[in-house]
């Protein structure tokens, strides 16, 4: 995926654990893990908003576009 | 609808219906096979339908020397063939065993299809509407439907060869001019099932996308 999810970087900066973030964002650990490992196909605005609120950051801090990487189409 | 605190849904009803049908078909197949092999009071026998141009009936063709007796009953264009055997050893010929074997295949396919339907509705009952396995199940069912006329054709050929050998006729008369019809019917059903499998494949992709949307 050319879109990289940097949730783990922000979590390290804020010294926040996975469980803590999952509780604050109100999503399951499994879903947060999918997001963290880059397996997610899409992210809802509501989830992004909750993550930004919990980590006190901007969407750009969590998501990064890396040109050159091909779209990993799993279909 | 609720029964004993349990919500009754259509997938649940269908799941249990297909389970019951699978078991019923299994029991019927075993019963049929055991009656052919002589576990009933009548002794070993085979029976089946042929459509012929030359055979007239009702008639009996006794062949006591080989331990077989054929009876033909006429029902319009179709004839019910019944071959009774004095004992099981008289039945031990390739054409009889081949006929019995290929006559069981549609029954076994029926059990297989019903079982796949049961599994499909079991998953549906558990809330899994579009798992990838369902795509494979529907494709397997379509394949099984395609085998139906083939197995019927082969068993019909065996039965026709039995009729020919008993009557001493030349085997040039076709078994049935209507054999194309079941092939077309099965092909049509298989086509619908393959199309349904494609819909389910698309459903699986949407489901996967939905599951991976956080």
Tab-separated table of C-alpha atoms in Angstrom:
chain	number	residue	atom	x	y	z
A	1	UNK	CA	0.000	0.000	0.000
A	2	UNK	CA	1.375	3.444	-0.820
A	3	UNK	CA	-0.396	4.735	2.281
A	4	UNK	CA	1.607	3.954	5.396
A	5	UNK	CA	-0.100	3.972	8.795
A	6	UNK	CA	2.184	5.504	11.414
A	7	UNK	CA	-0.002	4.871	14.440
A	8	UNK	CA	2.806	2.954	16.163
A	9	UNK	CA	5.201	5.926	15.745
A	10	UNK	CA	2.669	8.307	17.280
A	11	UNK	CA	1.914	5.818	20.046
A	12	UNK	CA	5.634	5.638	20.889
A	13	UNK	CA	5.857	9.460	20.887
A	14	UNK	CA	2.882	9.704	23.240
A	15	UNK	CA	4.075	6.673	25.235
A	16	UNK	CA	0.678	5.067	24.843
A	17	UNK	CA	0.052	1.317	24.818
A	18	UNK	CA	-2.040	-0.534	22.256
A	19	UNK	CA	-4.662	-1.443	24.843
A	20	UNK	CA	-4.905	2.148	26.075
A	21	UNK	CA	-5.365	3.480	22.560
A	22	UNK	CA	-7.935	0.795	21.750
A	23	UNK	CA	-9.924	1.780	24.826
A	24	UNK	CA	-9.730	5.503	24.042
A	25	UNK	CA	-10.653	5.060	20.373
A	26	UNK	CA	-13.275	2.428	21.248
A	27	UNK	CA	-12.172	-0.191	18.730
A	28	UNK	CA	-11.063	-3.753	19.345
A	29	UNK	CA	-7.420	-4.701	19.751
A	30	UNK	CA	-7.748	-6.934	16.689
A	31	UNK	CA	-8.925	-4.027	14.543
A	32	UNK	CA	-6.212	-1.738	15.910
A	33	UNK	CA	-3.674	-4.434	15.091
A	34	UNK	CA	-5.034	-4.660	11.515
A	35	UNK	CA	-4.619	-0.895	11.227
A	36	UNK	CA	-1.122	-0.911	12.738
A	37	UNK	CA	0.162	-3.708	10.492
A	38	UNK	CA	-1.162	-2.006	7.345
A	39	UNK	CA	-3.670	-4.749	6.504
A	40	UNK	CA	-6.638	-2.375	6.656
A	41	UNK	CA	-8.296	-1.481	3.349
A	42	UNK	CA	-9.959	1.693	4.585
A	43	UNK	CA	-10.341	3.854	7.645
A	44	UNK	CA	-13.529	5.642	8.647
A	45	UNK	CA	-13.377	9.398	9.329
A	46	UNK	CA	-14.880	8.718	12.737
A	47	UNK	CA	-12.054	6.279	13.598
A	48	UNK	CA	-9.437	8.709	12.280
A	49	UNK	CA	-10.986	11.504	14.300
A	50	UNK	CA	-10.934	9.363	17.464
A	51	UNK	CA	-7.299	8.344	16.882
A	52	UNK	CA	-6.236	11.969	16.290
A	53	UNK	CA	-8.085	13.001	19.439
A	54	UNK	CA	-6.531	10.228	21.519
A	55	UNK	CA	-2.998	10.815	20.225
A	56	UNK	CA	-3.398	14.603	20.035
A	57	UNK	CA	-2.164	14.795	16.459
A	58	UNK	CA	-3.208	15.550	12.882
A	59	UNK	CA	-4.312	12.922	10.291
A	60	UNK	CA	-1.037	13.593	8.458
A	61	UNK	CA	0.900	12.418	11.522
A	62	UNK	CA	-0.880	9.077	11.415
A	63	UNK	CA	-1.078	8.528	7.638
A	64	UNK	CA	1.769	8.954	5.168
A	65	UNK	CA	1.831	8.677	1.393
A	66	UNK	CA	4.954	6.964	0.027
A	67	UNK	CA	5.192	7.309	-3.762
A	68	UNK	CA	6.562	4.424	-5.790
A	69	UNK	CA	5.007	1.650	-3.765
A	70	UNK	CA	2.416	-0.272	-5.751
A	71	UNK	CA	-1.146	-0.742	-4.591
A	72	UNK	CA	-1.372	-4.156	-2.922
A	73	UNK	CA	-4.588	-5.391	-4.487
A	74	UNK	CA	-5.611	-8.536	-2.663
A	75	UNK	CA	-8.566	-9.265	-4.922
B	1	UNK	CA	-40.794	-16.332	16.027
B	2	UNK	CA	-39.414	-17.605	19.316
B	3	UNK	CA	-39.448	-21.183	20.588
B	4	UNK	CA	-38.024	-21.857	24.076
B	5	UNK	CA	-36.290	-18.490	24.025
B	6	UNK	CA	-34.558	-19.273	20.734
B	7	UNK	CA	-35.252	-17.073	17.745
B	8	UNK	CA	-36.380	-19.051	14.710
B	9	UNK	CA	-34.963	-17.663	11.495
B	10	UNK	CA	-35.318	-18.819	7.898
B	11	UNK	CA	-31.644	-19.903	7.604
B	12	UNK	CA	-32.087	-21.953	10.776
B	13	UNK	CA	-35.197	-23.687	9.375
B	14	UNK	CA	-33.446	-24.330	6.049
B	15	UNK	CA	-30.329	-25.574	7.818
B	16	UNK	CA	-32.303	-28.204	9.706
B	17	UNK	CA	-34.406	-29.063	6.645
B	18	UNK	CA	-31.299	-29.747	4.563
B	19	UNK	CA	-29.732	-31.721	7.398
B	20	UNK	CA	-32.848	-33.918	7.582
B	21	UNK	CA	-32.925	-34.302	3.791
B	22	UNK	CA	-29.230	-35.270	3.708
B	23	UNK	CA	-29.822	-37.982	6.306
B	24	UNK	CA	-33.007	-39.165	4.532
B	25	UNK	CA	-31.192	-39.415	1.196
B	26	UNK	CA	-28.344	-41.320	2.853
B	27	UNK	CA	-30.760	-43.804	4.427
B	28	UNK	CA	-32.664	-44.224	1.140
B	29	UNK	CA	-29.430	-44.868	-0.766
B	30	UNK	CA	-28.335	-47.532	1.706
B	31	UNK	CA	-31.813	-49.124	1.670
B	32	UNK	CA	-31.928	-49.158	-2.122
B	33	UNK	CA	-28.474	-50.667	-2.392
B	34	UNK	CA	-29.214	-53.316	0.217
B	35	UNK	CA	-32.503	-54.272	-1.499
B	36	UNK	CA	-30.657	-54.607	-4.818
B	37	UNK	CA	-28.149	-56.919	-3.210
B	38	UNK	CA	-30.924	-59.103	-1.842
B	39	UNK	CA	-31.266	-58.063	1.766
B	40	UNK	CA	-35.040	-57.923	1.341
B	41	UNK	CA	-37.255	-61.018	1.154
B	42	UNK	CA	-37.345	-60.928	-2.661
B	43	UNK	CA	-33.721	-61.811	-3.331
B	44	UNK	CA	-31.244	-59.848	-5.454
B	45	UNK	CA	-32.669	-57.790	-8.298
B	46	UNK	CA	-32.121	-54.686	-10.369
B	47	UNK	CA	-34.657	-52.416	-11.932
B	48	UNK	CA	-34.701	-49.345	-14.100
B	49	UNK	CA	-36.393	-47.540	-16.929
B	50	UNK	CA	-35.602	-47.779	-20.620
B	51	UNK	CA	-37.128	-46.080	-23.611
B	52	UNK	CA	-36.923	-48.380	-26.584
B	53	UNK	CA	-38.305	-48.476	-30.079
B	54	UNK	CA	-38.637	-52.212	-30.417
B	55	UNK	CA	-39.366	-53.813	-27.057
B	56	UNK	CA	-43.021	-54.619	-26.467
B	57	UNK	CA	-44.505	-55.788	-23.213
B	58	UNK	CA	-45.607	-56.721	-20.655
B	59	UNK	CA	-43.644	-59.882	-21.019
B	60	UNK	CA	-41.305	-62.139	-19.152
B	61	UNK	CA	-38.075	-63.474	-20.546
B	62	UNK	CA	-36.997	-66.406	-18.396
B	63	UNK	CA	-33.397	-67.473	-18.576
B	64	UNK	CA	-33.263	-70.085	-15.880
B	65	UNK	CA	-29.866	-71.401	-16.937
B	66	UNK	CA	-28.063	-68.212	-15.918
B	67	UNK	CA	-30.107	-67.639	-12.787
B	68	UNK	CA	-31.681	-64.412	-14.057
B	69	UNK	CA	-35.226	-63.545	-14.965
B	70	UNK	CA	-36.141	-60.347	-16.744
B	71	UNK	CA	-39.563	-58.744	-16.638
B	72	UNK	CA	-40.607	-55.819	-18.783
B	73	UNK	CA	-43.582	-53.639	-17.887
B	74	UNK	CA	-44.804	-51.161	-20.424
B	75	UNK	CA	-45.808	-47.637	-19.398
B	76	UNK	CA	-46.343	-45.766	-22.631
B	77	UNK	CA	-43.002	-45.175	-24.323
B	78	UNK	CA	-41.090	-46.194	-21.232
B	79	UNK	CA	-40.517	-49.716	-20.007
B	80	UNK	CA	-39.761	-50.764	-16.491
B	81	UNK	CA	-37.083	-53.429	-16.586
B	82	UNK	CA	-36.832	-55.804	-13.662
B	83	UNK	CA	-34.160	-58.482	-13.526
B	84	UNK	CA	-34.418	-60.913	-10.646
B	85	UNK	CA	-31.577	-63.195	-9.694
B	86	UNK	CA	-31.686	-66.597	-8.066
B	87	UNK	CA	-28.751	-65.649	-5.846
B	88	UNK	CA	-26.072	-62.999	-5.463
B	89	UNK	CA	-23.501	-64.927	-7.516
B	90	UNK	CA	-25.782	-64.713	-10.589
B	91	UNK	CA	-25.568	-60.938	-10.260
B	92	UNK	CA	-21.767	-60.863	-10.294
B	93	UNK	CA	-21.382	-59.664	-13.855
B	94	UNK	CA	-19.816	-56.413	-15.003
B	95	UNK	CA	-23.003	-55.081	-16.624
B	96	UNK	CA	-25.142	-55.663	-13.511
B	97	UNK	CA	-22.577	-54.330	-11.065
B	98	UNK	CA	-21.792	-51.427	-13.396
B	99	UNK	CA	-25.471	-50.569	-13.592
B	100	UNK	CA	-25.872	-50.679	-9.798
B	101	UNK	CA	-22.723	-48.594	-9.287
B	102	UNK	CA	-23.682	-45.875	-11.760
B	103	UNK	CA	-27.280	-45.861	-10.576
B	104	UNK	CA	-26.052	-44.960	-7.081
B	105	UNK	CA	-23.991	-42.000	-8.305
B	106	UNK	CA	-26.974	-39.602	-8.731
B	107	UNK	CA	-28.086	-40.519	-5.213
B	108	UNK	CA	-24.607	-39.881	-3.846
B	109	UNK	CA	-24.493	-36.586	-5.750
B	110	UNK	CA	-27.878	-35.725	-4.258
B	111	UNK	CA	-26.516	-36.359	-0.764
B	112	UNK	CA	-23.443	-34.258	-1.584
B	113	UNK	CA	-25.519	-31.326	-2.877
B	114	UNK	CA	-27.886	-31.455	0.101
B	115	UNK	CA	-24.915	-31.558	2.480
B	116	UNK	CA	-23.387	-28.510	0.778
B	117	UNK	CA	-26.738	-26.700	1.124
B	118	UNK	CA	-26.807	-27.643	4.809
B	119	UNK	CA	-23.274	-26.246	5.296
B	120	UNK	CA	-24.224	-23.082	3.402
B	121	UNK	CA	-27.228	-22.397	5.607
B	122	UNK	CA	-25.315	-23.412	8.746
B	123	UNK	CA	-22.807	-20.633	8.016
B	124	UNK	CA	-25.668	-18.269	7.190
B	125	UNK	CA	-27.351	-19.152	10.470
B	126	UNK	CA	-24.093	-18.316	12.257
B	127	UNK	CA	-24.084	-14.885	10.603
B	128	UNK	CA	-21.443	-15.707	7.986
B	129	UNK	CA	-23.274	-14.905	4.754
B	130	UNK	CA	-20.362	-14.520	2.372
B	131	UNK	CA	-17.412	-16.647	3.474
B	132	UNK	CA	-15.092	-17.705	0.661
B	133	UNK	CA	-16.031	-21.318	1.343
B	134	UNK	CA	-19.580	-20.623	0.123
B	135	UNK	CA	-18.243	-19.683	-3.314
B	136	UNK	CA	-16.452	-23.034	-3.497
B	137	UNK	CA	-19.546	-24.860	-2.207
B	138	UNK	CA	-21.816	-23.433	-4.899
B	139	UNK	CA	-19.212	-24.192	-7.588
B	140	UNK	CA	-18.937	-27.775	-6.317
B	141	UNK	CA	-22.733	-28.086	-6.437
B	142	UNK	CA	-22.737	-26.862	-10.052
B	143	UNK	CA	-20.093	-29.465	-10.941
B	144	UNK	CA	-22.127	-32.175	-9.206
B	145	UNK	CA	-25.252	-31.176	-11.159
B	146	UNK	CA	-23.268	-31.581	-14.390
B	147	UNK	CA	-22.320	-35.162	-13.439
B	148	UNK	CA	-26.021	-36.165	-12.995
B	149	UNK	CA	-26.907	-36.760	-16.678
B	150	UNK	CA	-23.529	-38.377	-17.311
B	151	UNK	CA	-24.078	-40.950	-14.552
B	152	UNK	CA	-27.661	-41.495	-15.722
B	153	UNK	CA	-26.444	-41.963	-19.276
B	154	UNK	CA	-23.835	-44.550	-18.260
B	155	UNK	CA	-26.265	-46.477	-16.025
B	156	UNK	CA	-28.841	-46.299	-18.842
B	157	UNK	CA	-26.276	-47.732	-21.259
B	158	UNK	CA	-25.598	-50.600	-18.861
B	159	UNK	CA	-29.343	-51.264	-18.541
B	160	UNK	CA	-29.802	-51.166	-22.287
B	161	UNK	CA	-26.950	-53.649	-22.756
B	162	UNK	CA	-28.697	-55.885	-20.191
B	163	UNK	CA	-31.965	-55.703	-22.152
B	164	UNK	CA	-30.106	-56.359	-25.397
B	165	UNK	CA	-28.227	-59.358	-24.060
B	166	UNK	CA	-31.388	-60.895	-22.641
B	167	UNK	CA	-33.412	-60.419	-25.789
B	168	UNK	CA	-30.603	-61.133	-28.213
B	169	UNK	CA	-31.232	-57.973	-30.174
B	170	UNK	CA	-28.676	-55.870	-31.961
B	171	UNK	CA	-27.597	-52.942	-29.775
B	172	UNK	CA	-28.200	-50.411	-32.541
B	173	UNK	CA	-31.474	-49.079	-31.130
B	174	UNK	CA	-30.838	-45.911	-29.120
B	175	UNK	CA	-31.467	-46.055	-25.387
B	176	UNK	CA	-33.467	-42.878	-25.490
B	177	UNK	CA	-33.737	-40.095	-28.013
B	178	UNK	CA	-34.353	-37.732	-25.069
B	179	UNK	CA	-30.871	-37.989	-23.501
B	180	UNK	CA	-30.023	-34.505	-24.728
B	181	UNK	CA	-32.817	-33.058	-22.613
B	182	UNK	CA	-31.373	-33.955	-19.160
B	183	UNK	CA	-27.951	-32.710	-20.306
B	184	UNK	CA	-29.463	-29.365	-21.285
B	185	UNK	CA	-31.460	-29.181	-18.050
B	186	UNK	CA	-28.377	-29.949	-15.941
B	187	UNK	CA	-26.325	-27.473	-17.963
B	188	UNK	CA	-28.944	-24.779	-17.362
B	189	UNK	CA	-29.041	-25.427	-13.595
B	190	UNK	CA	-25.221	-25.520	-13.468
B	191	UNK	CA	-25.081	-22.206	-15.336
B	192	UNK	CA	-27.410	-20.612	-12.774
B	193	UNK	CA	-25.310	-22.049	-9.937
B	194	UNK	CA	-22.047	-20.803	-11.482
B	195	UNK	CA	-23.635	-17.347	-11.834
B	196	UNK	CA	-24.728	-17.514	-8.199
B	197	UNK	CA	-21.165	-18.487	-7.215
B	198	UNK	CA	-19.938	-15.378	-9.018
B	199	UNK	CA	-22.419	-13.235	-7.043
B	200	UNK	CA	-21.191	-14.864	-3.828
B	201	UNK	CA	-17.568	-14.221	-4.867
B	202	UNK	CA	-18.395	-10.535	-5.264
B	203	UNK	CA	-20.227	-10.665	-1.919
B	204	UNK	CA	-17.129	-12.177	-0.319
B	205	UNK	CA	-14.984	-9.331	-1.680
B	206	UNK	CA	-17.413	-6.727	-0.318
B	207	UNK	CA	-17.545	-8.541	3.016
B	208	UNK	CA	-13.739	-8.650	3.172
B	209	UNK	CA	-13.539	-4.948	2.369
B	210	UNK	CA	-16.130	-4.227	5.025
B	211	UNK	CA	-14.232	-6.356	7.567
B	212	UNK	CA	-10.974	-4.557	6.792
B	213	UNK	CA	-12.500	-1.093	7.139
B	214	UNK	CA	-11.539	0.159	10.567
